[in-house]
Each structure stands twice: as structure tokens, then as C-alpha cells.
Tab-separated table of N, CA, C and O in Angstrom:
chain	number	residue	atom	x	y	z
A	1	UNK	N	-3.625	10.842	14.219
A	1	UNK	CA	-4.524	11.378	15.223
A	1	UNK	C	-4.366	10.576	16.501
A	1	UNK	O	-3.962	9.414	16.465
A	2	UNK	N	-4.690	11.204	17.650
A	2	UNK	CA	-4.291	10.632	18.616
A	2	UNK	C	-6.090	10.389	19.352
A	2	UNK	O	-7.103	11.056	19.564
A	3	UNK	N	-5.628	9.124	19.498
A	3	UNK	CA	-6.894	8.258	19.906
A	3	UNK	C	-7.578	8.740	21.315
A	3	UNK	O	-8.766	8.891	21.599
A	4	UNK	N	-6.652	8.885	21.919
A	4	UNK	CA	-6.845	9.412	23.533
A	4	UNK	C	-7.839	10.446	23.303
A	4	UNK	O	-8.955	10.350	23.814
A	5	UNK	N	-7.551	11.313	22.656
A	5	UNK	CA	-7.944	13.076	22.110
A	5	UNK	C	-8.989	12.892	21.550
A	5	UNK	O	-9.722	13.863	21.361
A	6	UNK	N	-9.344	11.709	21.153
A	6	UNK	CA	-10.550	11.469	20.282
A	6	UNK	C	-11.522	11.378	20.952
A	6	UNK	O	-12.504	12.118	20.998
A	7	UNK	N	-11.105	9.726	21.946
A	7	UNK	CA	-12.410	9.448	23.057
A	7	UNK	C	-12.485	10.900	23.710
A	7	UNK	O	-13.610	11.388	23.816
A	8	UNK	N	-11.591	11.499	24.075
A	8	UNK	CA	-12.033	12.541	25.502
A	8	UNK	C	-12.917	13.465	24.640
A	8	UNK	O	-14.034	13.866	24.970
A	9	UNK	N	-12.414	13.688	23.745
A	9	UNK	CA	-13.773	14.742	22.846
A	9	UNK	C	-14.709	14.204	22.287
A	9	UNK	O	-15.548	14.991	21.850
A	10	UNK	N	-14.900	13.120	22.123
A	10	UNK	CA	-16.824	12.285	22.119
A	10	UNK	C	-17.076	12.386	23.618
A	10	UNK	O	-18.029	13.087	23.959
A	11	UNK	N	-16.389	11.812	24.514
A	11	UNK	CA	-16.959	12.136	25.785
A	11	UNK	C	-17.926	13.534	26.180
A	11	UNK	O	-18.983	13.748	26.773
A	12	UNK	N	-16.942	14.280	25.511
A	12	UNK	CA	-17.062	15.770	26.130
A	12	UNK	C	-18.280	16.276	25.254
A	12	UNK	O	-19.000	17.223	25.569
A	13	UNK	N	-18.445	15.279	23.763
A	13	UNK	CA	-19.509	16.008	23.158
A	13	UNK	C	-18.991	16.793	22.147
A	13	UNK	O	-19.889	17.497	21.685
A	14	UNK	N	-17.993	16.962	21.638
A	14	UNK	CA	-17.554	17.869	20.881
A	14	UNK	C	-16.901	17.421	19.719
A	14	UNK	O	-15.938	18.080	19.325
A	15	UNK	N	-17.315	16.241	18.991
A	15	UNK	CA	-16.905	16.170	17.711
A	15	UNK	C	-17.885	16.219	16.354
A	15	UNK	O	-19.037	15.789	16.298
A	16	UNK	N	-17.147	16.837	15.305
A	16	UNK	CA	-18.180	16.607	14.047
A	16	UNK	C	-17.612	15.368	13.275
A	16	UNK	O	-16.583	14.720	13.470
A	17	UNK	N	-18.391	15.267	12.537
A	17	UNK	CA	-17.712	13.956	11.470
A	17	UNK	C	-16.710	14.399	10.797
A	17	UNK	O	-15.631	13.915	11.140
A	18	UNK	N	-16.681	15.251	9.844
A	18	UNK	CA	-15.666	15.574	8.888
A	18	UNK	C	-14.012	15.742	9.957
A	18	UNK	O	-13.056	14.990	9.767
A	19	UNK	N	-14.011	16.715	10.885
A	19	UNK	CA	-12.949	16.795	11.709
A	19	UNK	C	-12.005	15.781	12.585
A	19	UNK	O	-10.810	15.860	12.869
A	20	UNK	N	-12.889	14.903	12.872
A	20	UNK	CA	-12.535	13.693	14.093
A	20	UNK	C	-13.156	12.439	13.163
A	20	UNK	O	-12.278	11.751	12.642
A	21	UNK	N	-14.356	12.094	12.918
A	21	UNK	CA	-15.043	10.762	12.666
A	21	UNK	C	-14.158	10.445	11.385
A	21	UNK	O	-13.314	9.554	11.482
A	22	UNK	N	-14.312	11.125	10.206
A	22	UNK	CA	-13.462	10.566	8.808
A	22	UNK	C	-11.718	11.145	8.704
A	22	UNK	O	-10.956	10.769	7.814
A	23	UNK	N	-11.379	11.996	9.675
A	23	UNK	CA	-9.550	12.323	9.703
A	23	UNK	C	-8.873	10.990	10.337
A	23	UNK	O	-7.797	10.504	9.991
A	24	UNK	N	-9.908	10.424	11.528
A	24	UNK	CA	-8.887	9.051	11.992
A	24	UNK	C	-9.088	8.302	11.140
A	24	UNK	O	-7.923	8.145	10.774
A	25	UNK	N	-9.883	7.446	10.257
A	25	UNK	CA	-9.221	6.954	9.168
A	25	UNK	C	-8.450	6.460	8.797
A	25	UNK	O	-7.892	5.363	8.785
A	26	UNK	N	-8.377	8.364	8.084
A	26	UNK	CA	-7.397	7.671	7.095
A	26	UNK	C	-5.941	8.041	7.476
A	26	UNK	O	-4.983	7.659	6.803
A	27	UNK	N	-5.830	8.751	8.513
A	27	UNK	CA	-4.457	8.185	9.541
A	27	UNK	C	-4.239	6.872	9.956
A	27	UNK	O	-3.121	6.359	9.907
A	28	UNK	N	-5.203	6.311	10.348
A	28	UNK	CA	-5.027	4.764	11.173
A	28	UNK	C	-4.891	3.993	9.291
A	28	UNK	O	-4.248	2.943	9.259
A	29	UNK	N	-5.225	4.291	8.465
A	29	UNK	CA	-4.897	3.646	7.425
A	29	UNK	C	-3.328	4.108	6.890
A	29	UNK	O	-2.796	3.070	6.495
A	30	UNK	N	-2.623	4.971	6.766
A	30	UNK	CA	-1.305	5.870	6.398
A	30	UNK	C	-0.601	4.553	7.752
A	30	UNK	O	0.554	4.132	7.679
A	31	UNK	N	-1.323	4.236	8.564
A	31	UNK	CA	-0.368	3.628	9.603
A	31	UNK	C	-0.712	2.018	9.234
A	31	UNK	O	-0.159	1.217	9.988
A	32	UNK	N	-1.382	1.558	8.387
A	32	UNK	CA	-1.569	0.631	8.338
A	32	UNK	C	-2.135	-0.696	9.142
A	32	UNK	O	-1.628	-1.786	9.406
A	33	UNK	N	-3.317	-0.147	9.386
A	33	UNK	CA	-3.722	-0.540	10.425
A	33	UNK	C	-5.082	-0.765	8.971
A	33	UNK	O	-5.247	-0.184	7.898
A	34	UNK	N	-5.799	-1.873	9.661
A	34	UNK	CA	-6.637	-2.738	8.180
A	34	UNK	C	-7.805	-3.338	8.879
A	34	UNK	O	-7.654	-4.070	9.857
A	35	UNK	N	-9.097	-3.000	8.330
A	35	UNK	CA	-10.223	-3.521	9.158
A	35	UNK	C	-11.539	-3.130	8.159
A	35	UNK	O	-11.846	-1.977	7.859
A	36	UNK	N	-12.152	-4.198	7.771
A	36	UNK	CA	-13.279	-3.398	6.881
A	36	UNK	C	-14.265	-2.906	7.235
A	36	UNK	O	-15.013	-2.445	6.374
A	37	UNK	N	-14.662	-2.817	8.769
A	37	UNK	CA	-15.444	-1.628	8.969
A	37	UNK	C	-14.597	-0.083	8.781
A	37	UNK	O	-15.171	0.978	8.534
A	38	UNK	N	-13.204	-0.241	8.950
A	38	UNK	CA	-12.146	1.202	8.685
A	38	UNK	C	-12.432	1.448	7.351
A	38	UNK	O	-13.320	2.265	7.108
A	39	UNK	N	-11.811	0.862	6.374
A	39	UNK	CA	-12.402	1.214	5.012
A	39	UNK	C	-13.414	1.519	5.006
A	39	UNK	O	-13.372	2.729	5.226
A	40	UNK	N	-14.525	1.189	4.880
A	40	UNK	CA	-15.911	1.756	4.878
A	40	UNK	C	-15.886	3.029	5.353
A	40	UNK	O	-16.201	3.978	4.634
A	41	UNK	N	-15.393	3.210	6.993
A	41	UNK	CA	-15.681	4.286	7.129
A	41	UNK	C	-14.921	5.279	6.667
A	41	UNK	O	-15.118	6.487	6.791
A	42	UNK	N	-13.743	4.536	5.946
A	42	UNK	CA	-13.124	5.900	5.576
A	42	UNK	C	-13.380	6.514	3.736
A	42	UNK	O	-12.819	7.323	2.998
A	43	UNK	N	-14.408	5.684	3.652
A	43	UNK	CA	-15.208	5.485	1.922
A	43	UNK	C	-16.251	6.493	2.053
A	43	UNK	O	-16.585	7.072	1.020
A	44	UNK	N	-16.888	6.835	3.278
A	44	UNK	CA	-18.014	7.538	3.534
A	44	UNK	C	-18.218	9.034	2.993
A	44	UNK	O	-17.681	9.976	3.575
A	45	UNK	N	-18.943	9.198	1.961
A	45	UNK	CA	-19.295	10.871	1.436
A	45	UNK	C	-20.642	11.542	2.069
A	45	UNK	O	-21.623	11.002	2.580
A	46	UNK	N	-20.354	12.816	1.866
A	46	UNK	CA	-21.571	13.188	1.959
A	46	UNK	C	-22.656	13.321	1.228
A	46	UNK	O	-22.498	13.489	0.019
A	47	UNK	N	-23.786	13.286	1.690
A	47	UNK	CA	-23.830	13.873	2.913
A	47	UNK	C	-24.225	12.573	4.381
A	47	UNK	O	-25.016	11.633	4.462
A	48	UNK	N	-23.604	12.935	4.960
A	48	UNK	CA	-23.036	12.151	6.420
A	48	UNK	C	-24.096	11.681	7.307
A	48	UNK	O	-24.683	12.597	7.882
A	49	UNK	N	-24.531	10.409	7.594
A	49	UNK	CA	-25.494	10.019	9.124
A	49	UNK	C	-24.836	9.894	9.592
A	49	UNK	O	-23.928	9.123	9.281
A	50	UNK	N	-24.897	10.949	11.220
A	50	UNK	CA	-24.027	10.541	12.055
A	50	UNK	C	-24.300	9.288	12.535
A	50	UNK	O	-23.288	8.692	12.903
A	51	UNK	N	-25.382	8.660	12.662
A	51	UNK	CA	-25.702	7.164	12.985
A	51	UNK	C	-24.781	6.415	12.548
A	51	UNK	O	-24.089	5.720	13.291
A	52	UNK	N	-24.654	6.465	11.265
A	52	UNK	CA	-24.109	5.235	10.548
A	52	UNK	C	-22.385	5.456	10.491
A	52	UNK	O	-21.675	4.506	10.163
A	53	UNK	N	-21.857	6.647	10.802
A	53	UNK	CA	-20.678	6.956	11.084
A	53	UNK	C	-20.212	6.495	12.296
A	53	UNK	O	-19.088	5.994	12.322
A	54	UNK	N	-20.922	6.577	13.391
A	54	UNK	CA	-20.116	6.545	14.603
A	54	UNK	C	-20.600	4.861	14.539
A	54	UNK	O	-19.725	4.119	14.987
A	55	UNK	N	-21.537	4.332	14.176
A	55	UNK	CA	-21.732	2.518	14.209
A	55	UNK	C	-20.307	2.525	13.347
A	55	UNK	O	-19.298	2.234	13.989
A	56	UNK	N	-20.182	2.789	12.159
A	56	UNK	CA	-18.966	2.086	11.728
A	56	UNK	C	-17.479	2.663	12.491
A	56	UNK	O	-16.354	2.256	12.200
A	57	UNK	N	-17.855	3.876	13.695
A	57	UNK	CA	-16.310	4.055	13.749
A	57	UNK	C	-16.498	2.964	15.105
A	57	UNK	O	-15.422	2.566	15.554
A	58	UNK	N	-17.821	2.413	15.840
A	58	UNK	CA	-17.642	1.734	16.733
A	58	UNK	C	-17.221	0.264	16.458
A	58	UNK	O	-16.316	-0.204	17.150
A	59	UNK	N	-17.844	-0.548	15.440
A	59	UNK	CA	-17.360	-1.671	14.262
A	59	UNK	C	-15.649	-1.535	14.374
A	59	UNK	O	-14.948	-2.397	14.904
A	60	UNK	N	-15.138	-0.285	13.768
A	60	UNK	CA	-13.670	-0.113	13.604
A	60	UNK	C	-13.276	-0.186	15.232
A	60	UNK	O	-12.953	-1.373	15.201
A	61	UNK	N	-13.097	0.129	16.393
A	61	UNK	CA	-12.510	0.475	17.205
A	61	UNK	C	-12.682	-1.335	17.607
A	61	UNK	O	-11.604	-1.926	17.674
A	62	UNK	N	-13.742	-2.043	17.821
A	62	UNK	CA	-14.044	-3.523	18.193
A	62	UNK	C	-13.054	-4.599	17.383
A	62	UNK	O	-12.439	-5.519	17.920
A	63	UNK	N	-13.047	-4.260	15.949
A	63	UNK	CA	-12.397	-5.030	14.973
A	63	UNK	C	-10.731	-4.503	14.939
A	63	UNK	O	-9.816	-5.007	14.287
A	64	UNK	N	-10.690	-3.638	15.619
A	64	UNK	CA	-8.973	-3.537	15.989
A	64	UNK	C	-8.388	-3.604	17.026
A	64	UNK	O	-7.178	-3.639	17.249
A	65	UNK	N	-9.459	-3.628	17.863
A	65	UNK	CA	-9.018	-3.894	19.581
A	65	UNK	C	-8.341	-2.251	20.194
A	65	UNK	O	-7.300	-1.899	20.749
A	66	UNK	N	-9.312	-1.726	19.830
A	66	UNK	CA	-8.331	-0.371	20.250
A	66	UNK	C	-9.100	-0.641	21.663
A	66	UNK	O	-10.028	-1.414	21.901
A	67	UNK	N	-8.304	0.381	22.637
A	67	UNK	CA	-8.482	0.209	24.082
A	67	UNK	C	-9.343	1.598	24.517
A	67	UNK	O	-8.614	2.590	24.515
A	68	UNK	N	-10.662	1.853	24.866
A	68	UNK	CA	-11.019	2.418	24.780
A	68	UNK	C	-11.514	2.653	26.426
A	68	UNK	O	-12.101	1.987	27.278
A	69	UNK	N	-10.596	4.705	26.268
A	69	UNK	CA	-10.539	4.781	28.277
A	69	UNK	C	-11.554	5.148	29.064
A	69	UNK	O	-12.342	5.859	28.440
A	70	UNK	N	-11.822	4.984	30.026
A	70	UNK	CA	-12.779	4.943	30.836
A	70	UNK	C	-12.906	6.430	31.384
A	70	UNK	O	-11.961	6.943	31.983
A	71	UNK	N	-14.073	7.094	31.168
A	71	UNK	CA	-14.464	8.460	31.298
A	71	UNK	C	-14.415	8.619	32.861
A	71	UNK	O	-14.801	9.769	33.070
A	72	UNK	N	-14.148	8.064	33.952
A	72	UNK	CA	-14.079	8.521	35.127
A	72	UNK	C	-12.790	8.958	35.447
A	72	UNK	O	-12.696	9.316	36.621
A	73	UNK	N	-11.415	9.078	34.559
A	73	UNK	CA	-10.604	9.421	34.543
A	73	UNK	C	-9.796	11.002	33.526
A	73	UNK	O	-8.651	11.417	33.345
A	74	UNK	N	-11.113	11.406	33.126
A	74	UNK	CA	-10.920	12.037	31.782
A	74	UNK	C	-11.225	13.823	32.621
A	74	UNK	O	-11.185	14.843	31.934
């Protein structure tokens, strides 16, 4: 999944969990990329808080250093 595509569609408001919140994952895991807020979130069943989903996908994005772009450009 492409990360870019991700932020611009939380920006925009338009993601569900199942589609965007738990598919990056377990791509960023297939790529090997390792963080135990990622596991967790990619352990998560339903039924789903989005609260506690997007805290752990924010946990994951901090604990991997992803670069996260600035909406005045989007």
C-alpha cells in the first residue's frame, strides 16, 4: 500500500478500517518492516474502535519514522 494514498485519504476523510487501517499492515509487515504497535494493529478483530485503531496506526507510523506529508500540499 502506498503510504502517500493513505495520508491523502485520512486527510480527505475517507477511510474505513478494514480497507486502509488493517490492509497497511500487513503489507508493511510482507515488507518487513517490525514495530509492536504494527503487530498489534495488525492482530486487531472485530468488532473494530476506530479510536483504538487509528492510536495504534498513529503508535505504528511514530515507532517507524514514517514521514508523514503535510496537508497544505495535498
Amino acid at each position: 500500500m502506498d503510504t502517500r494514498k493513505l495520508f491523502y485519504d485520512i486527510y480527505k476523510n475517507n477511510v474505513t478500517v478494514e480497507q486502509y487501517y488493517l490492509s497497511c499492515p500487513f503489507c508493511m509487515l510482507e515488507k518487513d518492516y517490525e514495530s509492536s504497535s504494527l503487530y498489534i494493529l495488525a492482530s486487531l478483530q472485530k468488532p473494530y474502535n476506530i479510536f483504538e485503531v487509528e492510536e495504534y496506526f498513529r503508535r505504528t507510523v511514530e515507532e517507524l519514522k514514517i514521514i508523514v506529508p503535510l496537508n497544505k500540499n495535498v
